[in-house]
Structures are given as C-alpha cells and as structure tokens.
Amino acid sequence: MDTKILPITSENIKLCADAIKNGELVAFPTETVYGLGANALDETAASKIYAAKGRPSDNPLIVHVASINGVSAVVEKIPPLALKLAAAFMPGPLTLVMKKKPCVPSAVTGGLDTVAVRIPKSSAALSLIKASGVPICAPSANLSGRPSPTTARHVYNDLYGKIPYILDGGSCKIGIESTVLDLTSDKPRILRPGGLPPEKLREVAGELETAKEDGVALCPGMKYKHYAPKAEVLFSAYYDSMSQSICDWYDKLSQSGKKPVIMCLSGNAEKYGDRATLKVGKTYDDYAHNLFADLRLADDRCYNVVIAEGVEDGGIGSSLINRLIKSSGGRII
Ligand code: AMP
Ligand code: MG
C-alpha cells in the first residue's frame, strides 16, 4: 500500500472522512500528538489499528468526538463532574474514562466496560471527525513502543505502507499526550499525566487521586514499553548540580566509545561546554513540545545514548518526568 501525506484542504478532509467511513485508517494531527484513527463503532476497522501499530490488544483506544453530544453517543451516562470538566477543558488535552454504551465495540476498549473520550482542539481533527459523522478511535500514530509522533513525517517513517493517508497539520502544539482521568472510581483518578497539568484539573475537580503504576491494569497502556528511541536514554533527576553529574556521565560514556548527546534547555547549554547537545527550547512547555521529536532526531544523528535533563515536578513538568522515566526504561542517573 502506498502512504500519502496530504495537506489540510477541504477535499483532503473529505477524502480521509470517506476512508474512515469505509473502515480504513487515517493518521491525523491533534494538539497533543498525531493520532491513528478509525471508525470507533466499527470493530474490524478498530482492529486494524492494533495490527498497524503492533499494539497489544488489551491496550484500549481513546475515542475522539467533536462535541458533548458526541460524548453522549458513546458514554452510558455523563456524570455531573464530566460536564463541569468539559465546560472548563474541552476541547483540549483531557481524556475522561466513563462507562461505555454497548455500541462501542470491545476491540476499542480492550475488553473493558469503560471508554476513554476526548474532544481534540485541533481544527483539522475536529473537521475530520465532523466530516466522518462517526466517533474516531485513535491511539498515537507511532509503532508501538516508539516515541509518539508530533509531525506527519514521524508517522510516515513508522507506518509507511501500512496506512493509506496521513493528514499533515504541521508540528503538534503541545507535543505530549492527553491527561487521562478516570471518572468511574469513587474519587476522580489521574491514570496518565499529560498535556493538562494536575493543578489545573484540581481547580475544577477538587481532590484527585493518582493511579500508582504497580502493574494493575487501570490504564492498561501504562504498563508497556513506551516512547523509546533506538538510542539508550538516561534520565537525570532534577537537582542543583545536575549539570555536573551529566557532564561526568557524558565523559565516561564518550571514553567507553559511545556517542552520547545531552538533551537540555537552551539556557543550560553553556554548562555542557563543547559536548553534543540537543536543545529542547527555553521552557518546560518547549521541552514537552520537542521531546519526542528530539528523541527521534537523536537516532537520525546516530547518537546512541541520550542523557536527558531532569525538570522540577509540578505543572507540565510532572508529565515530562512521566514520559522521560518511561522513555529511559527507568534508567535514572
Ligand atoms: P495512546 O492513545 O496511545 O496515547 O494511549 C491511550 C491511553 O489511554 C492508554 O494508556 C490507554 O491504556 C488509556 N485508556 C484508553 N481507554 C481506557 C479505558 N477505558 N480505561 C483506562 N485507560 C484507558
Ligand atoms: Mg501512544
């Protein structure tokens, strides 16, 4: 199968919406990362996503809809808190887990009786959902285990030959995935930190629990290997003399014949002298925006170890720490 990258035009939205209606897969931009979409009401179409990505079948998909009516179409009963959260944060990088309606096939929910729903903010994503006339289930459009894609080219490099179309909406604004919040337990519970910081959620939802990652399949996707480039990733804890320790690791790795690179904020780059760096930007938001792209860039430039700077916990920093711990496979220095 040939894979076409298509600019966002009304003709291409229609072409891709028709493909979705016909049970095919389409990759599309959102404000978080690129999604690999299928008709969420079509079991066979949803199954194709798992095959294309090499995704374990017990890892459920997020259902993308264009409005609160779209949420009602897939959720048994929308709890009052979901309406409050939707008014505050939707469209946006928040996914809510609620009891599913029977029309949502179990291939979409990994066999669970709940469904994860989100209204994306990206206008291309909203246009595609509206033109398709169906909810679109979509995980990130990468090969399972690889860094999530934040450009059409990342999707192409991972899924060429496996899907017909990629809608190209440029680079994703946020760059990491949505925050997943479970509304089916007594207290709302963050299953996956993401683009919407917990502090903002608490302003509306009050006290929140955070799911412990102890292997229990609360958010099944969190137990699998994630976000890994070919290079080994070492993640530094955040502390005052972090840059000195990073330099020591860099020098030790270089001496042992490795080709390391330091992933750092641009304001810190001079602390690393003439060592190789990948600058992720000035702020933690920039770090989130560039993280996955720079992990892929490290591979393209043939570095075989990425030493990633730590960040302070809180805000988008908490989500960055989550992604970097996973990406490093827990190799924390
Ligand atoms: P991805 O779309 O690849 O970013 O992954 C979606 C994330 O949402 C994964 O970690 C899934 O395990 C999680 N998820 C999707 N549906 C549910 C659900 N019904 N209950 C709990 N977690 C879910
Ligand atoms: Mg993913």
mmCIF file of C-alpha atoms and ligand atoms in Angstrom:
data_model
loop_
_atom_site.group_PDB
_atom_site.id
_atom_site.type_symbol
_atom_site.label_atom_id
_atom_site.label_comp_id
_atom_site.label_asym_id
_atom_site.label_seq_id
_atom_site.Cartn_x
_atom_site.Cartn_y
_atom_site.Cartn_z
ATOM 1 C CA MET A 1 0.000 0.000 0.000
ATOM 2 C CA ASP A 2 1.252 3.486 -0.808
ATOM 3 C CA THR A 3 1.019 6.035 2.014
ATOM 4 C CA LYS A 4 0.176 9.624 1.042
ATOM 5 C CA ILE A 5 0.895 12.699 3.136
ATOM 6 C CA LEU A 6 -1.918 15.172 2.429
ATOM 7 C CA PRO A 7 -2.101 18.887 3.256
ATOM 8 C CA ILE A 8 -5.199 20.043 5.143
ATOM 9 C CA THR A 9 -7.699 21.097 2.474
ATOM 10 C CA SER A 10 -11.463 20.556 2.384
ATOM 11 C CA GLU A 11 -11.003 17.976 -0.428
ATOM 12 C CA ASN A 12 -8.467 16.027 1.615
ATOM 13 C CA ILE A 13 -10.633 16.153 4.753
ATOM 14 C CA LYS A 14 -13.452 14.678 2.651
ATOM 15 C CA LEU A 15 -11.166 12.024 1.154
ATOM 16 C CA CYS A 16 -9.995 10.988 4.623
ATOM 17 C CA ALA A 17 -13.507 11.132 6.121
ATOM 18 C CA ASP A 18 -14.678 8.796 3.334
ATOM 19 C CA ALA A 19 -11.775 6.456 4.130
ATOM 20 C CA ILE A 20 -12.813 6.413 7.805
ATOM 21 C CA LYS A 21 -16.431 5.674 6.806
ATOM 22 C CA ASN A 22 -15.136 2.824 4.618
ATOM 23 C CA GLY A 23 -13.327 1.197 7.531
ATOM 24 C CA GLU A 24 -9.820 2.383 6.617
ATOM 25 C CA LEU A 25 -7.185 4.035 8.822
ATOM 26 C CA VAL A 26 -6.196 7.708 8.631
ATOM 27 C CA ALA A 27 -3.456 9.435 10.641
ATOM 28 C CA PHE A 28 -4.360 12.985 11.643
ATOM 29 C CA PRO A 29 -2.912 15.845 13.687
ATOM 30 C CA THR A 30 -4.194 16.841 17.111
ATOM 31 C CA GLU A 31 -2.847 19.440 19.536
ATOM 32 C CA THR A 32 -1.211 16.652 21.592
ATOM 33 C CA VAL A 33 0.343 14.145 19.131
ATOM 34 C CA TYR A 34 -0.695 12.588 15.797
ATOM 35 C CA GLY A 35 -3.492 10.024 16.102
ATOM 36 C CA LEU A 36 -4.102 6.883 14.044
ATOM 37 C CA GLY A 37 -7.852 6.952 13.523
ATOM 38 C CA ALA A 38 -10.612 4.505 12.621
ATOM 39 C CA ASN A 39 -14.393 4.461 12.925
ATOM 40 C CA ALA A 40 -14.881 3.792 16.651
ATOM 41 C CA LEU A 41 -18.178 1.980 16.016
ATOM 42 C CA ASP A 42 -16.617 -0.496 13.558
ATOM 43 C CA GLU A 43 -14.902 -3.429 15.281
ATOM 44 C CA THR A 44 -12.990 -4.538 12.162
ATOM 45 C CA ALA A 45 -11.702 -1.027 11.483
ATOM 46 C CA ALA A 46 -10.568 -0.590 15.092
ATOM 47 C CA SER A 47 -8.737 -3.938 14.957
ATOM 48 C CA LYS A 48 -6.677 -2.662 12.017
ATOM 49 C CA ILE A 49 -5.146 -0.041 14.347
ATOM 50 C CA TYR A 50 -3.670 -2.729 16.604
ATOM 51 C CA ALA A 51 -2.233 -4.565 13.598
ATOM 52 C CA ALA A 52 -0.684 -1.428 12.033
ATOM 53 C CA LYS A 53 0.932 -0.284 15.287
ATOM 54 C CA GLY A 54 1.822 -3.695 16.682
ATOM 55 C CA ARG A 55 -0.190 -2.614 19.737
ATOM 56 C CA PRO A 56 -1.131 -5.173 22.423
ATOM 57 C CA SER A 57 -4.874 -5.871 22.129
ATOM 58 C CA ASP A 58 -5.591 -5.169 25.815
ATOM 59 C CA ASN A 59 -4.459 -1.546 25.462
ATOM 60 C CA PRO A 60 -7.651 0.434 24.786
ATOM 61 C CA LEU A 61 -8.002 3.368 22.405
ATOM 62 C CA ILE A 62 -9.158 6.922 23.053
ATOM 63 C CA VAL A 63 -12.393 7.814 21.269
ATOM 64 C CA HIS A 64 -12.268 11.278 19.707
ATOM 65 C CA VAL A 65 -15.516 13.213 19.286
ATOM 66 C CA ALA A 66 -16.344 16.772 18.203
ATOM 67 C CA SER A 67 -18.820 17.868 20.897
ATOM 68 C CA ILE A 68 -20.506 16.920 24.139
ATOM 69 C CA ASN A 69 -23.252 15.289 22.031
ATOM 70 C CA GLY A 70 -20.533 13.089 20.603
ATOM 71 C CA VAL A 71 -19.561 12.131 24.161
ATOM 72 C CA SER A 72 -23.216 11.183 24.898
ATOM 73 C CA ALA A 73 -23.215 8.911 21.858
ATOM 74 C CA VAL A 74 -20.565 6.601 23.353
ATOM 75 C CA VAL A 75 -20.997 7.049 27.129
ATOM 76 C CA GLU A 76 -23.787 5.394 29.157
ATOM 77 C CA LYS A 77 -24.426 8.389 31.416
ATOM 78 C CA ILE A 78 -22.277 11.526 31.632
ATOM 79 C CA PRO A 79 -21.598 12.231 35.328
ATOM 80 C CA PRO A 80 -22.064 15.876 36.508
ATOM 81 C CA LEU A 81 -18.304 16.239 37.108
ATOM 82 C CA ALA A 82 -17.647 15.312 33.462
ATOM 83 C CA LEU A 83 -19.925 18.167 32.354
ATOM 84 C CA LYS A 84 -18.049 20.593 34.617
ATOM 85 C CA LEU A 85 -14.684 19.386 33.293
ATOM 86 C CA ALA A 86 -15.911 19.508 29.720
ATOM 87 C CA ALA A 87 -17.055 23.130 30.173
ATOM 88 C CA ALA A 88 -13.606 24.052 31.536
ATOM 89 C CA PHE A 89 -11.223 21.970 29.408
ATOM 90 C CA MET A 90 -12.877 20.608 26.283
ATOM 91 C CA PRO A 91 -11.856 20.839 23.544
ATOM 92 C CA GLY A 92 -8.357 20.227 24.911
ATOM 93 C CA PRO A 93 -5.799 17.700 26.168
ATOM 94 C CA LEU A 94 -8.107 15.936 28.652
ATOM 95 C CA THR A 95 -9.440 12.383 28.229
ATOM 96 C CA LEU A 96 -12.240 11.169 30.504
ATOM 97 C CA VAL A 97 -12.869 7.494 31.261
ATOM 98 C CA MET A 98 -16.571 6.686 31.806
ATOM 99 C CA LYS A 99 -18.957 3.714 31.456
ATOM 100 C CA LYS A 100 -19.367 2.841 27.779
ATOM 101 C CA LYS A 101 -22.509 2.373 25.725
ATOM 102 C CA PRO A 102 -22.974 -1.074 24.127
ATOM 103 C CA CYS A 103 -22.418 0.434 20.651
ATOM 104 C CA VAL A 104 -18.670 0.807 21.439
ATOM 105 C CA PRO A 105 -17.037 -2.487 20.411
ATOM 106 C CA SER A 106 -14.748 -4.246 22.830
ATOM 107 C CA ALA A 107 -11.860 -4.004 20.327
ATOM 108 C CA VAL A 108 -11.883 -0.258 21.089
ATOM 109 C CA THR A 109 -11.921 -0.611 24.879
ATOM 110 C CA GLY A 110 -9.588 -3.589 25.205
ATOM 111 C CA GLY A 111 -12.459 -5.605 26.642
ATOM 112 C CA LEU A 112 -13.229 -3.051 29.411
ATOM 113 C CA ASP A 113 -16.768 -1.793 30.100
ATOM 114 C CA THR A 114 -15.437 1.766 30.160
ATOM 115 C CA VAL A 115 -14.473 4.085 27.328
ATOM 116 C CA ALA A 116 -11.916 6.914 27.208
ATOM 117 C CA VAL A 117 -13.260 10.007 25.398
ATOM 118 C CA ARG A 118 -11.678 13.268 24.300
ATOM 119 C CA ILE A 119 -12.619 16.334 22.263
ATOM 120 C CA PRO A 120 -9.428 17.468 20.488
ATOM 121 C CA LYS A 121 -8.794 21.168 19.977
ATOM 122 C CA SER A 122 -7.029 20.898 16.614
ATOM 123 C CA SER A 123 -9.308 22.260 13.889
ATOM 124 C CA ALA A 124 -8.102 19.595 11.410
ATOM 125 C CA ALA A 125 -9.047 16.841 13.860
ATOM 126 C CA LEU A 126 -12.457 18.392 14.535
ATOM 127 C CA SER A 127 -13.132 18.805 10.795
ATOM 128 C CA LEU A 128 -12.217 15.160 10.165
ATOM 129 C CA ILE A 129 -14.494 13.898 12.963
ATOM 130 C CA LYS A 130 -17.411 16.073 11.786
ATOM 131 C CA ALA A 131 -16.981 15.101 8.124
ATOM 132 C CA SER A 132 -16.779 11.397 9.050
ATOM 133 C CA GLY A 133 -20.010 11.589 11.033
ATOM 134 C CA VAL A 134 -18.707 8.930 13.453
ATOM 135 C CA PRO A 135 -16.565 8.954 16.599
ATOM 136 C CA ILE A 136 -12.925 8.237 15.747
ATOM 137 C CA CYS A 137 -10.882 5.936 17.964
ATOM 138 C CA ALA A 138 -7.227 6.842 17.802
ATOM 139 C CA PRO A 139 -4.093 5.999 19.735
ATOM 140 C CA SER A 140 -0.862 7.777 18.911
ATOM 141 C CA ALA A 141 0.147 7.108 15.280
ATOM 142 C CA ASN A 142 3.554 5.534 16.004
ATOM 143 C CA LEU A 143 4.767 1.961 16.011
ATOM 144 C CA SER A 144 4.087 0.611 19.490
ATOM 145 C CA GLY A 145 6.957 1.393 21.856
ATOM 146 C CA ARG A 146 8.458 4.220 19.746
ATOM 147 C CA PRO A 147 8.338 7.923 20.665
ATOM 148 C CA SER A 148 4.913 9.386 19.844
ATOM 149 C CA PRO A 149 4.739 11.225 16.507
ATOM 150 C CA THR A 150 4.454 15.012 16.526
ATOM 151 C CA THR A 151 4.852 15.573 12.764
ATOM 152 C CA ALA A 152 3.412 13.883 9.671
ATOM 153 C CA ARG A 153 6.955 12.758 8.767
ATOM 154 C CA HIS A 154 7.289 10.840 12.071
ATOM 155 C CA VAL A 155 4.063 8.986 11.221
ATOM 156 C CA TYR A 156 5.308 8.282 7.692
ATOM 157 C CA ASN A 157 8.613 6.901 8.989
ATOM 158 C CA ASP A 158 6.799 4.489 11.338
ATOM 159 C CA LEU A 159 3.727 3.484 9.336
ATOM 160 C CA TYR A 160 4.697 3.778 5.644
ATOM 161 C CA GLY A 161 2.961 1.057 3.638
ATOM 162 C CA LYS A 162 0.505 0.243 6.442
ATOM 163 C CA ILE A 163 -1.991 3.093 6.129
ATOM 164 C CA PRO A 164 -3.324 4.985 3.080
ATOM 165 C CA TYR A 165 -3.393 8.602 4.343
ATOM 166 C CA ILE A 166 -1.666 10.991 6.718
ATOM 167 C CA LEU A 167 -3.208 14.439 7.113
ATOM 168 C CA ASP A 168 -0.356 16.913 7.598
ATOM 169 C CA GLY A 169 -1.194 19.655 10.094
ATOM 170 C CA GLY A 170 2.421 20.560 10.881
ATOM 171 C CA SER A 171 4.005 20.122 14.279
ATOM 172 C CA CYS A 172 1.664 19.381 17.238
ATOM 173 C CA LYS A 173 1.326 22.345 19.598
ATOM 174 C CA ILE A 174 1.606 20.518 22.947
ATOM 175 C CA GLY A 175 3.738 17.539 21.893
ATOM 176 C CA ILE A 176 2.784 15.049 24.614
ATOM 177 C CA GLU A 177 -0.423 13.076 25.001
ATOM 178 C CA SER A 178 -3.596 13.995 26.862
ATOM 179 C CA THR A 179 -4.134 13.658 30.593
ATOM 180 C CA VAL A 180 -6.327 10.578 31.209
ATOM 181 C CA LEU A 181 -8.780 10.968 34.118
ATOM 182 C CA ASP A 182 -10.899 8.075 35.380
ATOM 183 C CA LEU A 183 -14.385 9.118 36.500
ATOM 184 C CA THR A 184 -15.610 5.603 37.293
ATOM 185 C CA SER A 185 -13.966 5.311 40.731
ATOM 186 C CA ASP A 186 -15.124 6.991 43.993
ATOM 187 C CA LYS A 187 -12.690 9.838 43.581
ATOM 188 C CA PRO A 188 -11.543 11.068 40.146
ATOM 189 C CA ARG A 189 -8.194 9.500 39.439
ATOM 190 C CA ILE A 190 -5.395 10.508 37.078
ATOM 191 C CA LEU A 191 -4.429 7.395 35.119
ATOM 192 C CA ARG A 192 -1.895 9.141 32.906
ATOM 193 C CA PRO A 193 -0.413 12.619 33.395
ATOM 194 C CA GLY A 194 -0.405 14.629 30.170
ATOM 195 C CA GLY A 195 -0.989 17.927 28.428
ATOM 196 C CA LEU A 196 -3.389 19.252 31.078
ATOM 197 C CA PRO A 197 -1.439 19.776 34.344
ATOM 198 C CA PRO A 198 -2.954 18.259 37.540
ATOM 199 C CA GLU A 199 -3.047 21.681 39.262
ATOM 200 C CA LYS A 200 -5.496 22.965 36.624
ATOM 201 C CA LEU A 201 -7.642 19.853 36.908
ATOM 202 C CA ARG A 202 -7.806 20.223 40.702
ATOM 203 C CA GLU A 203 -9.161 23.767 40.361
ATOM 204 C CA VAL A 204 -12.307 22.253 38.839
ATOM 205 C CA ALA A 205 -12.387 18.653 40.078
ATOM 206 C CA GLY A 206 -11.153 19.214 43.645
ATOM 207 C CA GLU A 207 -9.136 16.419 45.223
ATOM 208 C CA LEU A 208 -7.725 13.873 42.792
ATOM 209 C CA GLU A 209 -6.096 10.516 43.177
ATOM 210 C CA THR A 210 -3.161 9.463 41.083
ATOM 211 C CA ALA A 211 -3.049 5.865 39.934
ATOM 212 C CA LYS A 212 0.026 4.017 41.161
ATOM 213 C CA GLU A 213 1.857 2.192 38.441
ATOM 214 C CA ASP A 214 2.033 -1.148 40.185
ATOM 215 C CA GLY A 215 1.172 -3.283 37.181
ATOM 216 C CA VAL A 216 -2.584 -3.262 37.872
ATOM 217 C CA ALA A 217 -4.321 -2.685 34.558
ATOM 218 C CA LEU A 218 -6.088 0.572 35.483
ATOM 219 C CA CYS A 219 -4.749 2.330 32.421
ATOM 220 C CA PRO A 220 -3.534 -0.713 30.518
ATOM 221 C CA GLY A 221 -1.244 1.245 28.207
ATOM 222 C CA MET A 222 0.970 2.446 31.042
ATOM 223 C CA LYS A 223 2.494 -0.981 31.663
ATOM 224 C CA TYR A 224 4.074 -1.358 28.232
ATOM 225 C CA LYS A 225 7.450 -0.135 26.978
ATOM 226 C CA HIS A 226 6.969 3.384 25.709
ATOM 227 C CA TYR A 227 8.495 6.331 23.920
ATOM 228 C CA ALA A 228 11.811 4.568 23.283
ATOM 229 C CA PRO A 229 14.176 5.710 20.541
ATOM 230 C CA LYS A 230 16.869 3.301 19.320
ATOM 231 C CA ALA A 231 19.392 5.140 21.481
ATOM 232 C CA GLU A 232 19.573 4.293 25.160
ATOM 233 C CA VAL A 233 18.022 7.067 27.277
ATOM 234 C CA LEU A 234 19.432 8.078 30.672
ATOM 235 C CA PHE A 235 17.223 10.436 32.617
ATOM 236 C CA SER A 236 18.778 12.736 35.189
ATOM 237 C CA ALA A 237 16.926 13.528 38.403
ATOM 238 C CA TYR A 238 16.497 17.282 38.916
ATOM 239 C CA TYR A 239 18.849 18.881 41.441
ATOM 240 C CA ASP A 240 21.155 21.891 41.708
ATOM 241 C CA SER A 241 24.369 20.274 40.480
ATOM 242 C CA MET A 242 22.620 18.107 37.868
ATOM 243 C CA SER A 243 24.690 19.538 35.010
ATOM 244 C CA GLN A 244 27.978 18.474 36.664
ATOM 245 C CA SER A 245 26.778 14.893 37.022
ATOM 246 C CA ILE A 246 25.503 14.915 33.421
ATOM 247 C CA CYS A 247 28.944 16.073 32.223
ATOM 248 C CA ASP A 248 30.594 13.241 34.199
ATOM 249 C CA TRP A 249 28.279 10.653 32.641
ATOM 250 C CA TYR A 250 28.810 12.129 29.170
ATOM 251 C CA ASP A 251 32.602 11.972 29.510
ATOM 252 C CA LYS A 252 32.553 8.426 30.889
ATOM 253 C CA LEU A 253 30.303 7.266 28.024
ATOM 254 C CA SER A 254 32.459 9.013 25.397
ATOM 255 C CA GLN A 255 35.596 7.410 26.792
ATOM 256 C CA SER A 256 33.965 3.992 26.535
ATOM 257 C CA GLY A 257 33.365 4.551 22.809
ATOM 258 C CA LYS A 258 29.695 5.619 22.969
ATOM 259 C CA LYS A 259 28.279 8.615 21.133
ATOM 260 C CA PRO A 260 26.187 10.449 23.738
ATOM 261 C CA VAL A 261 24.137 13.642 23.416
ATOM 262 C CA ILE A 262 22.676 15.823 26.158
ATOM 263 C CA MET A 263 19.031 16.870 25.836
ATOM 264 C CA CYS A 264 18.786 20.188 27.647
ATOM 265 C CA LEU A 265 17.042 23.530 27.979
ATOM 266 C CA SER A 266 18.761 26.118 25.797
ATOM 267 C CA GLY A 267 19.508 28.259 28.869
ATOM 268 C CA ASN A 268 21.590 25.413 30.327
ATOM 269 C CA ALA A 269 23.543 24.528 27.165
ATOM 270 C CA GLU A 270 26.650 26.529 28.055
ATOM 271 C CA LYS A 271 27.123 24.438 31.218
ATOM 272 C CA TYR A 272 27.953 21.498 28.919
ATOM 273 C CA GLY A 273 30.847 23.245 27.128
ATOM 274 C CA ASP A 274 31.582 21.669 23.743
ATOM 275 C CA ARG A 275 29.756 18.403 24.477
ATOM 276 C CA ALA A 276 26.997 17.499 21.960
ATOM 277 C CA THR A 277 23.584 18.858 22.936
ATOM 278 C CA LEU A 278 20.038 18.800 21.612
ATOM 279 C CA LYS A 279 18.360 21.990 22.808
ATOM 280 C CA VAL A 280 14.676 21.469 23.572
ATOM 281 C CA GLY A 281 13.857 25.184 23.915
ATOM 282 C CA LYS A 282 13.623 27.733 26.699
ATOM 283 C CA THR A 283 10.721 26.471 28.818
ATOM 284 C CA TYR A 284 9.214 23.224 30.094
ATOM 285 C CA ASP A 285 6.394 23.729 27.572
ATOM 286 C CA ASP A 286 9.066 23.837 24.843
ATOM 287 C CA TYR A 287 10.641 20.679 26.329
ATOM 288 C CA ALA A 288 7.256 18.904 26.084
ATOM 289 C CA HIS A 289 6.720 20.230 22.554
ATOM 290 C CA ASN A 290 10.125 18.996 21.351
ATOM 291 C CA LEU A 291 10.729 15.903 23.492
ATOM 292 C CA PHE A 292 9.519 13.172 21.128
ATOM 293 C CA ALA A 293 10.834 14.909 18.006
ATOM 294 C CA ASP A 294 14.280 15.272 19.582
ATOM 295 C CA LEU A 295 14.389 11.623 20.703
ATOM 296 C CA ARG A 296 13.824 10.703 17.057
ATOM 297 C CA LEU A 297 16.382 13.306 15.950
ATOM 298 C CA ALA A 298 18.980 11.706 18.234
ATOM 299 C CA ASP A 299 18.532 8.443 16.272
ATOM 300 C CA ASP A 300 18.694 10.268 12.927
ATOM 301 C CA ARG A 301 22.006 11.805 14.003
ATOM 302 C CA CYS A 302 23.330 8.408 15.118
ATOM 303 C CA TYR A 303 23.754 9.223 18.813
ATOM 304 C CA ASN A 304 23.476 6.025 20.813
ATOM 305 C CA VAL A 305 22.909 7.476 24.284
ATOM 306 C CA VAL A 306 20.614 10.405 25.125
ATOM 307 C CA ILE A 307 21.197 11.967 28.545
ATOM 308 C CA ALA A 308 18.007 13.906 29.306
ATOM 309 C CA GLU A 309 17.996 16.770 31.801
ATOM 310 C CA GLY A 310 15.589 16.439 34.704
ATOM 311 C CA VAL A 311 12.872 19.000 35.393
ATOM 312 C CA GLU A 312 11.123 20.218 38.525
ATOM 313 C CA ASP A 313 7.960 18.341 39.440
ATOM 314 C CA GLY A 314 4.630 20.167 39.020
ATOM 315 C CA GLY A 315 2.688 21.557 36.066
ATOM 316 C CA ILE A 316 3.747 20.181 32.699
ATOM 317 C CA GLY A 317 6.982 19.107 34.473
ATOM 318 C CA SER A 318 5.116 16.138 36.057
ATOM 319 C CA SER A 319 4.067 14.855 32.643
ATOM 320 C CA LEU A 320 7.570 15.353 31.255
ATOM 321 C CA ILE A 321 9.014 13.334 34.143
ATOM 322 C CA ASN A 322 6.496 10.533 33.435
ATOM 323 C CA ARG A 323 7.444 10.376 29.744
ATOM 324 C CA LEU A 324 11.186 10.564 30.433
ATOM 325 C CA ILE A 325 11.103 7.819 33.055
ATOM 326 C CA LYS A 326 9.262 5.573 30.584
ATOM 327 C CA SER A 327 11.473 6.526 27.692
ATOM 328 C CA SER A 328 14.560 5.705 29.751
ATOM 329 C CA GLY A 329 13.098 2.375 30.871
ATOM 330 C CA GLY A 330 13.725 3.608 34.433
ATOM 331 C CA ARG A 331 17.473 4.282 33.884
ATOM 332 C CA ILE A 332 17.693 7.311 36.163
ATOM 333 C CA ILE A 333 21.041 8.938 36.970
HETATM 334 P P1 AMP B 1 -2.493 6.486 23.396
HETATM 335 O O1 AMP B 1 -3.745 6.838 22.666
HETATM 336 O O2 AMP B 1 -1.563 5.610 22.665
HETATM 337 O O3 AMP B 1 -1.865 7.701 23.929
HETATM 338 O O4 AMP B 1 -2.977 5.653 24.647
HETATM 339 C C1 AMP B 1 -4.225 5.881 25.274
HETATM 340 C C2 AMP B 1 -4.095 5.677 26.751
HETATM 341 O O5 AMP B 1 -5.411 5.727 27.335
HETATM 342 C C3 AMP B 1 -3.506 4.314 27.079
HETATM 343 O O6 AMP B 1 -2.594 4.455 28.161
HETATM 344 C C4 AMP B 1 -4.737 3.515 27.465
HETATM 345 O O7 AMP B 1 -4.433 2.458 28.344
HETATM 346 C C5 AMP B 1 -5.643 4.569 28.114
HETATM 347 N N1 AMP B 1 -7.057 4.187 28.031
HETATM 348 C C6 AMP B 1 -7.830 4.139 26.939
HETATM 349 N N2 AMP B 1 -9.065 3.676 27.247
HETATM 350 C C7 AMP B 1 -9.073 3.423 28.580
HETATM 351 C C8 AMP B 1 -10.045 2.906 29.498
HETATM 352 N N3 AMP B 1 -11.255 2.560 29.105
HETATM 353 N N4 AMP B 1 -9.681 2.772 30.790
HETATM 354 C C9 AMP B 1 -8.432 3.122 31.192
HETATM 355 N N5 AMP B 1 -7.467 3.605 30.368
HETATM 356 C C10 AMP B 1 -7.780 3.750 29.077
HETATM 357 MG MG MG B 2 0.622 6.015 22.487
#
